[in-house]
Coordinates of C-alpha atoms and ligand atoms in Angstrom, one line a residue:
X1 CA 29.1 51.2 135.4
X2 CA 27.2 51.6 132.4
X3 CA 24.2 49.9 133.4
X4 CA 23.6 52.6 135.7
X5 CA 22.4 54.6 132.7
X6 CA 19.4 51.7 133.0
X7 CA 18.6 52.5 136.3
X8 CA 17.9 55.6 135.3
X9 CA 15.8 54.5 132.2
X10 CA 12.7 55.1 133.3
X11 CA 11.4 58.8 133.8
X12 CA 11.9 59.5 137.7
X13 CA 9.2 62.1 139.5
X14 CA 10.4 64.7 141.8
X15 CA 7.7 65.3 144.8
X16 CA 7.8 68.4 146.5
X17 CA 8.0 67.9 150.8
X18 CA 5.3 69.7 152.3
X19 CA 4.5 69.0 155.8
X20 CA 6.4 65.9 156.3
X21 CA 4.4 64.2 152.7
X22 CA 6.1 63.6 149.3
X23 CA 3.3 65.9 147.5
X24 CA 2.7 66.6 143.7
X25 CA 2.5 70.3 142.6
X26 CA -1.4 71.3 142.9
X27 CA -0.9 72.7 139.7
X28 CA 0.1 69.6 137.9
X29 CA 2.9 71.6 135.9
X30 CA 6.6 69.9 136.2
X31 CA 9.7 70.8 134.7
X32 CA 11.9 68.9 132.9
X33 CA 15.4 67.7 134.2
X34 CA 18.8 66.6 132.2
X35 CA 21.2 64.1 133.0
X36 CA 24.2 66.6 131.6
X37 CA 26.5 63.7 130.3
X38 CA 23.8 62.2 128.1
X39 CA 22.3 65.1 127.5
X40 CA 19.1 63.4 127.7
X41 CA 16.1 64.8 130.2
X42 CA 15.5 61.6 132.8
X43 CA 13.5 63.1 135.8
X44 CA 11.0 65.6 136.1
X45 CA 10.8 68.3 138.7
X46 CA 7.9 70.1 140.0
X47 CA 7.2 74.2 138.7
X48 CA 5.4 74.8 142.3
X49 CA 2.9 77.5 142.7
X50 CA 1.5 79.6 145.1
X51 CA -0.6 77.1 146.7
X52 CA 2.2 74.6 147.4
X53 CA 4.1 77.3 149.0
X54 CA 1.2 78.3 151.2
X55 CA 0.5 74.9 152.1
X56 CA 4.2 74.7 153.0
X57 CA 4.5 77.4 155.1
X58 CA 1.3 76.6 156.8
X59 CA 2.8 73.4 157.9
X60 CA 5.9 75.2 159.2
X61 CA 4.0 77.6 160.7
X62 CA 2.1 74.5 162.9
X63 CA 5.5 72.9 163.3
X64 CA 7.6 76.6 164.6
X65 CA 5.6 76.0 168.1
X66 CA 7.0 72.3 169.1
X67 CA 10.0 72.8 167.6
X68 CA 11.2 75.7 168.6
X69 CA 10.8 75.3 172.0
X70 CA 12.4 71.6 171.8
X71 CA 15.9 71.4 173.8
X72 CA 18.9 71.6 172.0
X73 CA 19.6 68.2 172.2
X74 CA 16.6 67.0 170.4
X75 CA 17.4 68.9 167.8
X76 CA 20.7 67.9 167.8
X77 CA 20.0 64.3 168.2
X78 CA 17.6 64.3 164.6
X79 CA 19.6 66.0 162.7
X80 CA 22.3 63.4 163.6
X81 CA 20.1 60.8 162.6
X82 CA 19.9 62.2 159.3
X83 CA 23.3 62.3 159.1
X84 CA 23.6 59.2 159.6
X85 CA 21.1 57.8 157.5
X86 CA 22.3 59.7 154.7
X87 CA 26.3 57.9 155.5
X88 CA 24.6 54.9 154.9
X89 CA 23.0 55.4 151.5
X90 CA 25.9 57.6 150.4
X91 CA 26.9 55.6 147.8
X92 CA 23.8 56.2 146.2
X93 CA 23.6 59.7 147.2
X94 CA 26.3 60.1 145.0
X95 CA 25.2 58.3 142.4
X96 CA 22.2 60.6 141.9
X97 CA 24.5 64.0 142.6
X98 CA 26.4 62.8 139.2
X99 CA 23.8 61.3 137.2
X100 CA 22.0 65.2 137.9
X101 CA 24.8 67.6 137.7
X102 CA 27.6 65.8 135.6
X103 CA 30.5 66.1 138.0
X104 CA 32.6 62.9 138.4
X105 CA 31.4 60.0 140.6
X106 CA 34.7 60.4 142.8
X107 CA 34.1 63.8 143.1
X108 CA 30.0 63.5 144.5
X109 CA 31.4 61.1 147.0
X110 CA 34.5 62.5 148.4
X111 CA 33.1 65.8 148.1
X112 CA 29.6 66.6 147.8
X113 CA 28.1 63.8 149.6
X114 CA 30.9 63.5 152.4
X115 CA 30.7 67.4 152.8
X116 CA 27.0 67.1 153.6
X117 CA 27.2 64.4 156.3
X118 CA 30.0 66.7 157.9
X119 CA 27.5 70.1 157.6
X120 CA 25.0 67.9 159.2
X121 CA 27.2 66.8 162.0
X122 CA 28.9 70.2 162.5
X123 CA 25.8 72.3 163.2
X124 CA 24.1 69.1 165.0
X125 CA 27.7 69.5 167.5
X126 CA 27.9 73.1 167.1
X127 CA 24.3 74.0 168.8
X128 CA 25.4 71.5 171.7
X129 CA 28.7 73.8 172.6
X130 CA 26.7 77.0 171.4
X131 CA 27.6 79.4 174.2
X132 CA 25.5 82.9 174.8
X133 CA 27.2 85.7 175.9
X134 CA 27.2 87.8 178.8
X135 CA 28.5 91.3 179.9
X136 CA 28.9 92.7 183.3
X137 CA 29.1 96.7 184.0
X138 CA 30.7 97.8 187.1
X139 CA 28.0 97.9 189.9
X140 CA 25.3 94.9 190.1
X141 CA 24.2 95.2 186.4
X142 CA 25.0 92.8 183.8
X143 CA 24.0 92.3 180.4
X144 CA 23.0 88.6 178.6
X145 CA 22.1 87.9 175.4
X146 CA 19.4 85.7 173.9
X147 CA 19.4 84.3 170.1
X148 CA 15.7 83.4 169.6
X149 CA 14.8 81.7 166.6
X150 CA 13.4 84.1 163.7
X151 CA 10.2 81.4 162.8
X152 CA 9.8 80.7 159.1
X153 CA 13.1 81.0 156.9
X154 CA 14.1 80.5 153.6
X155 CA 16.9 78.5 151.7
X156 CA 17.8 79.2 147.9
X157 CA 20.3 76.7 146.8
X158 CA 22.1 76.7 143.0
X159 CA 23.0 74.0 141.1
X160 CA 26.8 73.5 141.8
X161 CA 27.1 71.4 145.3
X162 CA 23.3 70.9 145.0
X163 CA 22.7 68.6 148.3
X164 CA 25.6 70.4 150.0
X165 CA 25.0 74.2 149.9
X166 CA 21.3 72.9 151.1
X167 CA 23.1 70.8 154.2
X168 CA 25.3 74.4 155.0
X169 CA 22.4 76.3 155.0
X170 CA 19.3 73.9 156.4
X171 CA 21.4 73.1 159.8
X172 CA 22.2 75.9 161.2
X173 CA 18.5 77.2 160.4
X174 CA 16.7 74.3 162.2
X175 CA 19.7 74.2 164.8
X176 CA 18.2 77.7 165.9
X177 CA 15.1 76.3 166.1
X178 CA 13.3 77.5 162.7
X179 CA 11.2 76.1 160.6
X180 CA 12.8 76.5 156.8
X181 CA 11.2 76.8 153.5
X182 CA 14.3 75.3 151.0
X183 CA 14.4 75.9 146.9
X184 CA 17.2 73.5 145.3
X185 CA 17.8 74.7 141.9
X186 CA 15.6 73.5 139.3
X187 CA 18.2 72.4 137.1
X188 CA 20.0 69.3 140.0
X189 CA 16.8 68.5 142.5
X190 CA 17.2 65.0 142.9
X191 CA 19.3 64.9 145.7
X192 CA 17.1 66.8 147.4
X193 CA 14.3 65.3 146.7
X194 CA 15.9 61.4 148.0
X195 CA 17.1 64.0 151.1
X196 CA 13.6 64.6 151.9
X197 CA 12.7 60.9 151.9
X198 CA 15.7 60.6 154.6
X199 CA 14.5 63.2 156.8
X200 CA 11.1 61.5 157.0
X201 CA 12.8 57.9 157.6
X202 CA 15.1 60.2 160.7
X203 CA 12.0 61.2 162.3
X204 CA 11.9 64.9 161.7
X205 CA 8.7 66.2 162.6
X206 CA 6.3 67.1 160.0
X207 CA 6.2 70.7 158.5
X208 CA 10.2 71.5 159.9
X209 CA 11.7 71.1 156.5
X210 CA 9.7 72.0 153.2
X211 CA 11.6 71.3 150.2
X212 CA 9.8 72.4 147.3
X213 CA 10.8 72.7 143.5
X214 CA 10.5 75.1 140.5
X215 CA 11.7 78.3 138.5
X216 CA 13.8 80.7 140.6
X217 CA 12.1 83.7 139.0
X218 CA 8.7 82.4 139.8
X219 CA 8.4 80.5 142.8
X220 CA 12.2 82.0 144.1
X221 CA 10.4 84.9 144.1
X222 CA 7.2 84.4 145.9
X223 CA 9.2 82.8 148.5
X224 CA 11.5 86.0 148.7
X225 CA 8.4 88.5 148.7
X226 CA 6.0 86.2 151.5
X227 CA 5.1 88.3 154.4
X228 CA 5.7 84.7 156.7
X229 CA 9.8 84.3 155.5
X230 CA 11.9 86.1 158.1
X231 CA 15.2 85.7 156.5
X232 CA 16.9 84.4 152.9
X233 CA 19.5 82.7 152.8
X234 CA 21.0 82.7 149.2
X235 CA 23.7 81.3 147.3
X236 CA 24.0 82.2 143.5
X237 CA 24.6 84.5 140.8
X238 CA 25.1 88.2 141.5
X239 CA 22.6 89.5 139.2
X240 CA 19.8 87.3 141.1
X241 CA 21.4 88.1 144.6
X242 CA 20.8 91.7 143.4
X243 CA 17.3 91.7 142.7
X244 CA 16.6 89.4 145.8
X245 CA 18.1 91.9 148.2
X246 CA 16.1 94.5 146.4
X247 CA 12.7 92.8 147.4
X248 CA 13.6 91.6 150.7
X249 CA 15.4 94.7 152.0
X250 CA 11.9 96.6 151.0
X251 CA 10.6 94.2 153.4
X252 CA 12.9 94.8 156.0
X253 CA 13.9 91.3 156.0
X254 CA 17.2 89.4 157.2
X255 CA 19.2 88.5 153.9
X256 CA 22.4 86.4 153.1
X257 CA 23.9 86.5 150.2
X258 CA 26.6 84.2 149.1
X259 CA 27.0 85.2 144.9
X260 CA 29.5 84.8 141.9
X261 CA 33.2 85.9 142.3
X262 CA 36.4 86.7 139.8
X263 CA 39.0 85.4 141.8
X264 CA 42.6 85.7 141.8
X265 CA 45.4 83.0 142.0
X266 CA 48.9 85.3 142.9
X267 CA 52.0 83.2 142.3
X268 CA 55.7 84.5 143.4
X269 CA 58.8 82.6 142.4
X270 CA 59.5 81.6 146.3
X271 CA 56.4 79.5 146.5
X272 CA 56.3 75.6 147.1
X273 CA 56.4 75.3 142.8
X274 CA 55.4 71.4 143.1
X275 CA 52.2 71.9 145.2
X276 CA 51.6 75.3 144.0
X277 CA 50.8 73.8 140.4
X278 CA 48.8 70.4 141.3
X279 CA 46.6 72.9 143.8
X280 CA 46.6 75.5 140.8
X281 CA 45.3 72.8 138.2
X282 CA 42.5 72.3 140.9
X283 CA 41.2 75.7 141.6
X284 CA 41.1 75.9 137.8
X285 CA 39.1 73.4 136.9
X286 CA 37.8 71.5 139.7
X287 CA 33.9 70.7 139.4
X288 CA 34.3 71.7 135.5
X289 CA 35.0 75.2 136.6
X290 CA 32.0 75.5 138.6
X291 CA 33.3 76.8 141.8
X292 CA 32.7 80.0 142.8
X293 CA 36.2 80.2 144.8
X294 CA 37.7 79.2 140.8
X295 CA 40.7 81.0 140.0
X296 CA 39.9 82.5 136.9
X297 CA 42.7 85.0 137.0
X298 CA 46.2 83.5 137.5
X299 CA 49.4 86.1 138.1
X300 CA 52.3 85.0 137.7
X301 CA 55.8 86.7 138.8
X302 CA 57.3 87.5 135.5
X303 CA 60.6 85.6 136.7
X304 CA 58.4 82.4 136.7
X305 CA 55.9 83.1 133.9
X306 CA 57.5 81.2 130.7
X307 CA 58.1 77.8 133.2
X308 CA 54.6 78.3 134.7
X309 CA 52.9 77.9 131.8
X310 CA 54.7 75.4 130.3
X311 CA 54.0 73.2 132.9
X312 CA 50.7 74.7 133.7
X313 CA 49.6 73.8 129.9
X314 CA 51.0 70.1 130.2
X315 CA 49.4 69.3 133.6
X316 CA 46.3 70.5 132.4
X317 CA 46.4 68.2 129.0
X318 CA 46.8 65.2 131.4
X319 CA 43.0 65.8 132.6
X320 CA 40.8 63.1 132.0
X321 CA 37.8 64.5 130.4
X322 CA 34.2 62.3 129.4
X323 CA 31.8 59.8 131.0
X324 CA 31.7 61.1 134.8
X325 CA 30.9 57.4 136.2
X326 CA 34.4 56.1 134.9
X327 CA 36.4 56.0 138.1
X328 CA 40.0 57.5 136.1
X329 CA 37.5 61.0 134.9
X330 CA 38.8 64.0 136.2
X331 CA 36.3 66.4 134.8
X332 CA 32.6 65.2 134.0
X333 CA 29.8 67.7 132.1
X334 CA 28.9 71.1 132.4
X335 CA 25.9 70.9 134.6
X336 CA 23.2 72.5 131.6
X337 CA 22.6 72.7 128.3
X338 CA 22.3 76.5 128.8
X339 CA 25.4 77.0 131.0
X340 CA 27.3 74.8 128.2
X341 CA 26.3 77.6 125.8
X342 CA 26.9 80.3 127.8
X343 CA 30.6 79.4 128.4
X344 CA 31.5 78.6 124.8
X345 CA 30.2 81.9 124.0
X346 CA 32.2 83.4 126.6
X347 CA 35.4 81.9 124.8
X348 CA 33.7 83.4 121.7
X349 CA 34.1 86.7 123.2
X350 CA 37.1 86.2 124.8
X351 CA 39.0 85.7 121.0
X352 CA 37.2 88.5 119.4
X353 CA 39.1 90.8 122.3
X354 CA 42.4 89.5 120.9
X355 CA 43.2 87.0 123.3
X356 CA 44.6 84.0 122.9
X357 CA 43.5 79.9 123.8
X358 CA 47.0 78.0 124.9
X359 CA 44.9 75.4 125.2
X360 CA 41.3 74.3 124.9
X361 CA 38.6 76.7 123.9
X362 CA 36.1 74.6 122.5
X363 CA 33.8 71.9 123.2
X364 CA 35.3 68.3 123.4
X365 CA 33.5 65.2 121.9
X366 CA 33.0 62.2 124.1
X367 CA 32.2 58.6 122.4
X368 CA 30.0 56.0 123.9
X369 CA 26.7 57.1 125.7
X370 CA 28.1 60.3 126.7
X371 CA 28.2 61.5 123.1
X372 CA 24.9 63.5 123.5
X373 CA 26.7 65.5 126.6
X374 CA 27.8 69.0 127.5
X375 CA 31.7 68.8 127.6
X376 CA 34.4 71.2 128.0
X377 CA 37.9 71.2 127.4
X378 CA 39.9 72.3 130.3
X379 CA 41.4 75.8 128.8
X380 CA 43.3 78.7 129.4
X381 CA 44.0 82.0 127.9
X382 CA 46.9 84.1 127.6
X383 CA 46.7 87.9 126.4
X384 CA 43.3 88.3 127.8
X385 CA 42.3 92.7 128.0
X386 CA 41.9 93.5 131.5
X387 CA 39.8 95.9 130.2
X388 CA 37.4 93.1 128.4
X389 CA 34.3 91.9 129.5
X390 CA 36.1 88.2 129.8
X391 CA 38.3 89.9 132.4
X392 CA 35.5 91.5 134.2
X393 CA 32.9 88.4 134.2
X394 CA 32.2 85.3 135.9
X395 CA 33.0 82.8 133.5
X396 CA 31.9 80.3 135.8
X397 CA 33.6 76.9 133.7
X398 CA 36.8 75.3 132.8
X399 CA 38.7 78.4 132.2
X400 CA 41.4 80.6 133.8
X401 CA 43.8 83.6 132.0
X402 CA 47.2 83.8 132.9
X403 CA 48.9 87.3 133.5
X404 CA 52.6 88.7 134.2
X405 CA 53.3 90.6 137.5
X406 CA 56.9 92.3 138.8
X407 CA 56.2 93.1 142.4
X408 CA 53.8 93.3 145.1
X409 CA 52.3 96.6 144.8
X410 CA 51.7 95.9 140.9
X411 CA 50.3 92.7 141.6
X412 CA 47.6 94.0 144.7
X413 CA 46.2 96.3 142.2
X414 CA 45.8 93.8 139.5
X415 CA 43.7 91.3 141.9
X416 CA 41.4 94.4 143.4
X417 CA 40.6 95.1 139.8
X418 CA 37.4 93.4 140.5
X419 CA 33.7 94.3 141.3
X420 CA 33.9 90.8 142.8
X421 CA 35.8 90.2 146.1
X422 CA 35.1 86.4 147.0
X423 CA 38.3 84.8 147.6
X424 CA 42.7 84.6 146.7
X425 CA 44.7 82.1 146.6
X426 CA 48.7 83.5 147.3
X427 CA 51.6 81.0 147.1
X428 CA 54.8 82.2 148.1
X429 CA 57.0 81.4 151.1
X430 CA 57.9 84.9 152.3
X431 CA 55.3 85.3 155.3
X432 CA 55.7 89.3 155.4
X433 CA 54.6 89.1 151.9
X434 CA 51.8 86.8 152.6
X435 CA 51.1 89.1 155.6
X436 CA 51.0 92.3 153.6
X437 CA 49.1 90.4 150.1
X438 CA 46.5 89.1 152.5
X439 CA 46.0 92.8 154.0
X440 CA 45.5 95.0 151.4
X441 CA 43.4 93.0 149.0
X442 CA 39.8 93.2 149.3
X443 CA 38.5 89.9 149.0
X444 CA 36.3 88.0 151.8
X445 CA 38.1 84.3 151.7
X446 CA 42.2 84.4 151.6
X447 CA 44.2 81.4 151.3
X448 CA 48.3 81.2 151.5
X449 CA 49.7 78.0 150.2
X450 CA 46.6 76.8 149.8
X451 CA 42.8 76.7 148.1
X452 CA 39.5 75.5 148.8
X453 CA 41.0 74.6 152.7
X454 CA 38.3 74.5 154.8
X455 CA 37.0 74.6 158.4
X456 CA 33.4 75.3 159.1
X457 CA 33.7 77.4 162.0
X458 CA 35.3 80.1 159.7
X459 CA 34.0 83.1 158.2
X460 CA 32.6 82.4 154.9
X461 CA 31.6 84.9 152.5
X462 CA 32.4 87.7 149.8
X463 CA 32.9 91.4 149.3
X464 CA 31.8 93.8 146.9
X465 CA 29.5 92.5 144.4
X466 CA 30.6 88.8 146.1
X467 CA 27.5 89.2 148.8
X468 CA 26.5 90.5 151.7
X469 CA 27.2 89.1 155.6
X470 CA 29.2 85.2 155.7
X471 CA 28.1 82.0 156.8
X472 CA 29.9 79.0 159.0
X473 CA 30.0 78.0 162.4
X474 CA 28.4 81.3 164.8
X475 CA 28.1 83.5 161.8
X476 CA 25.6 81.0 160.8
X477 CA 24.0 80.5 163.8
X478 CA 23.7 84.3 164.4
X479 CA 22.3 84.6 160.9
X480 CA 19.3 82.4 161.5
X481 CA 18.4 83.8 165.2
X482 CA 17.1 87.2 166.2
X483 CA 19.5 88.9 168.9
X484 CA 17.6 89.9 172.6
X485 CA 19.7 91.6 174.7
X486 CA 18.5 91.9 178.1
X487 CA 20.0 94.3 180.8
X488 CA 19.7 93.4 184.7
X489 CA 20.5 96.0 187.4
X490 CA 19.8 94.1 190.3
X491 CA 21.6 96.6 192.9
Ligands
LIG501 P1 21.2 81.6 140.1 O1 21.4 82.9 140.7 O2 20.7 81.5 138.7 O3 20.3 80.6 140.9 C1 20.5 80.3 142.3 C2 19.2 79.9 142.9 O4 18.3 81.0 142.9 C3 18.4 78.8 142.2 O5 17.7 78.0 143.1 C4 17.5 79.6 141.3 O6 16.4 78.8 140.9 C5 17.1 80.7 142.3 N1 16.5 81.9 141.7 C6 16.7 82.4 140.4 N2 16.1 83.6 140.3 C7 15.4 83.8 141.5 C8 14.6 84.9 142.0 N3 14.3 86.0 141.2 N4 14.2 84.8 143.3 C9 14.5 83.8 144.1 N5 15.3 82.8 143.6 C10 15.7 82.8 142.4 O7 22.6 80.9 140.2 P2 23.1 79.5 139.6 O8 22.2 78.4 140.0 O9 23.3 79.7 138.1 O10 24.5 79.3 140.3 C11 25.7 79.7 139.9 C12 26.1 81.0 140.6 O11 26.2 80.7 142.0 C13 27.5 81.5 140.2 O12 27.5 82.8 140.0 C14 28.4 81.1 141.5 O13 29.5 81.9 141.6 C15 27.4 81.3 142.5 N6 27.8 80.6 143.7 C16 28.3 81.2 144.8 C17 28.8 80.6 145.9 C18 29.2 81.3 147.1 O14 29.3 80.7 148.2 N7 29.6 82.6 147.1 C19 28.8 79.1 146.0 C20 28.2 78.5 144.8 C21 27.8 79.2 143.7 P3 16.4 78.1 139.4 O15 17.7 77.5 139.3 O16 15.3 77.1 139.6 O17 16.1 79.2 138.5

């Protein structure tokens, strides 16, 4: 496997897709991009202007007419050949999603890359069986209602499921019949970039899809402020969720926003203890912590605390850390050189408030070709303030803080303690307790027994300072169309 690292040798170019062409930036300027387990830069990206996004939405404007007004089942059919193109070269889909973010190999493929194809298929199904609605008043008069496409609409992606956050939000928007303007993250383009060459090798008619690259506060934002975009869909921090809704809502324009979140994992004694703690060791550090449905806050019922830990502690020592190509890895690099600091400065913090590391809390050193990289020991805190910063913020890595809870109402309060309100995890095997938990907690995403289990036609999506509206199956679809209703009295 480590001769992939030669395939990579050579210095790969990112082109931007601009009306169905692989186009260099008209300004020449590119940015440079890190292969996070080496820690050395091996692609370049473009830093698009103003000119590549005009000539991008140009094209989409030429394409909205044709495709729009295509059935359905046109639609449906290229987006399914995309899917399936991109099955076939999955292997080295996932390949690139590792080489470019860090996560481990097993993880790009049985996650990122099969997630994709399935987001791909989904909407391509999902606009088949789409059903509009109709409502009859008592008389002859009766209501339908249309879902028009909104034209040209934009896609901002982050770096953390880099192809598929841009498959969940790309299908829906061309299922509806838009043309979409899409911004990966600067820091993991490449899948995006090979996407790009699939969707020209499926067919998809030129100007549909314009991927193009470059800084979030630069070209992010003249994508967010152009009088052509009808909608945003975002996924991404808070603080930039913020100031996007700021520009586009002073535009009047449609705007989703899927941000950062605090989230709590709630553990009573009753639960399934066995698959409680193998799920809990996942939605702590799964990705390296870069999830935003990561439990960074654990409660624990007091009776169960001291064995909890324990165990917690010694199931987390057992994880695998270093090269992310090595097929036995279970967590690979921290996706930039920048986020790598930004953690470790967060455990920083976190002592200076008085709390303490049980485990980890520091870098970890990998030999070999990874020794350059930006690693992270799995770790967890005990004695963390709840009134600290720590407590309050995103860490966004491999870290999670354990805390002691006697009952139910103690334990609701603890998890609303939040300005996020993404998602909860609650393990116990009392249902009027999972009822009642599930109720009064303000969080967008709840699991019982369970993390991270998904079905795409659910509502997906945060309170609070978590975002605004969801996304999956019709919330998608409704996000991504504008709503006619049109009233017949034909008496
Ligand atoms: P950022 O908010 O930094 O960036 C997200 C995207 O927005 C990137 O493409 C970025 O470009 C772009 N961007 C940055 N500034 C602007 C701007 N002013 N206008 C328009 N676009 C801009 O998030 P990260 O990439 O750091 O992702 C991590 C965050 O994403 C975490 O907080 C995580 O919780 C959240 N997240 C939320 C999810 C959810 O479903 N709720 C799912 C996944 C992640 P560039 O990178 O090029 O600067």
């Amino acid at each position: 496997m480590e001769d992939v690292y030669r395939l990579y040798k050579s210095m790969k170019i990112i082109h931007n897709y601009i009306n169905g062409k692989l186009s260099k930036p008209k300004n020449s300027n590119y940015i440079r991009v890190f292969n996070p387990s080496t820690g050395k830069a091996y692609a370049k990206c473009p830093d698009s202007s103003f000119t590549d996004l005009n000539n991008a939405i140009a094209s989409a404007n030429n394409a909205f007419i044709l495709w729009s007004k295509k059935s359905n089942e046109d639609r449906s059919e290229i987006l399914l050949k995309i899917a399936h193109e991109l099955h076939k070269n999955r292997e080295k889909f996932a390949l690139a999603e590792t080489i470019d973010n860090g996560k481990p190999l097993n993880d790009s493929r049985n996650i990122d890359i099969e997630r994709s194809i399935n987001n791909l298929k989904f909407f391509a199904s999902a606009i088949i069986n789409n059903s509009s609605e109709s409502h009859s008043l008592p008389g002859n008069v009766i209501n339908y209602t249309l879902r028009d496409p909104l034209g040209i609409v934009a896609c901002i992606t982050p770096w953390n499921y880099p192809l598929h956050l841009l498959t969940w939000k790309i299908s829906p928007a061309l299922m509806m019949g838009n043309c979409v303007i899409a911004k990966p993250s600067e820091v993991t383009p490449m899948t995006a970039y090979l996407f790009s060459k699939l969707c020209i090798k499926a067919g998809l008619p030129k100007g549909v899809l314009n991927i193009i690259y470059g800084a979030g506060n630069n070209i992010g934002d003249e994508i967010v402020k152009h009088p052509k975009i009808k909608a945003i869909s975002f996924t991404g921090g808070t603080k930039t969720g913020k100031t996007i809704s700021k520009t586009a809502s002073s535009l009047l324009k449609k705007v989703s926003l899927e941000l950062g979140g605090k989230n709590p994992i709630i553990i009573f004694d009753d639960c399934n203890y066995d698959e409680m703690l193998n799920t809990t060791v996942r939605s702590s550090f799964g990705n390296q912590g870069q999830i935003c449905l990561c439990g960074e806050r654990i409660f624990i019922q007091e009776s169960i605390y001291n064995k909890f830990k324990k165990d917690f502690v010694k199931e987390t020592k057992k994880l695998k850390i270093g090269n992310p190509l090595k097929s036995d890895t279970n967590q690979g690099a921290i996706v930039s050189k920048e986020h790598y600091t930004k953690v470790l400065a967060y455990f920083d913090r976190a002592r200076e408030s008085g709390a303490k590391f049980i485990t980890g809390g520091k870098s970890k050193s990998v030999k070999g070709t990874c020794s350059k990289g930006w690693f992270i020991e799995p770790s967890i805190i005990e004695n963390l303030d709840r009134n600290s910063d720590c407590y309050k913020e995103e860490a966004f890595g491999p870290v999670t803080s354990l805390h002691k809870f006697k009952n139910k109402e103690e334990v609701i309060a603890m998890a609303n303690e939040t300005k996020y309100g993404l998602s909860a995890s609650i393990w116990t095997s009392d249902l009027s307790t999972a009822h009642q938990i599930a109720k009064d907690i303000e969080f967008g995403i709840v699991w019982v027994n369970a993390w991270n289990l998904r079905d795409l036609r659910t509502p997906f999506g945060g309170m609070k300072d978590s975002g605004l509206g969801r996304e999956g199956g019709n919330e998608s679809m409704r996000f991504f169309s504008e709503t006619k209703n049109v009233c017949i009295n034909y008496d």
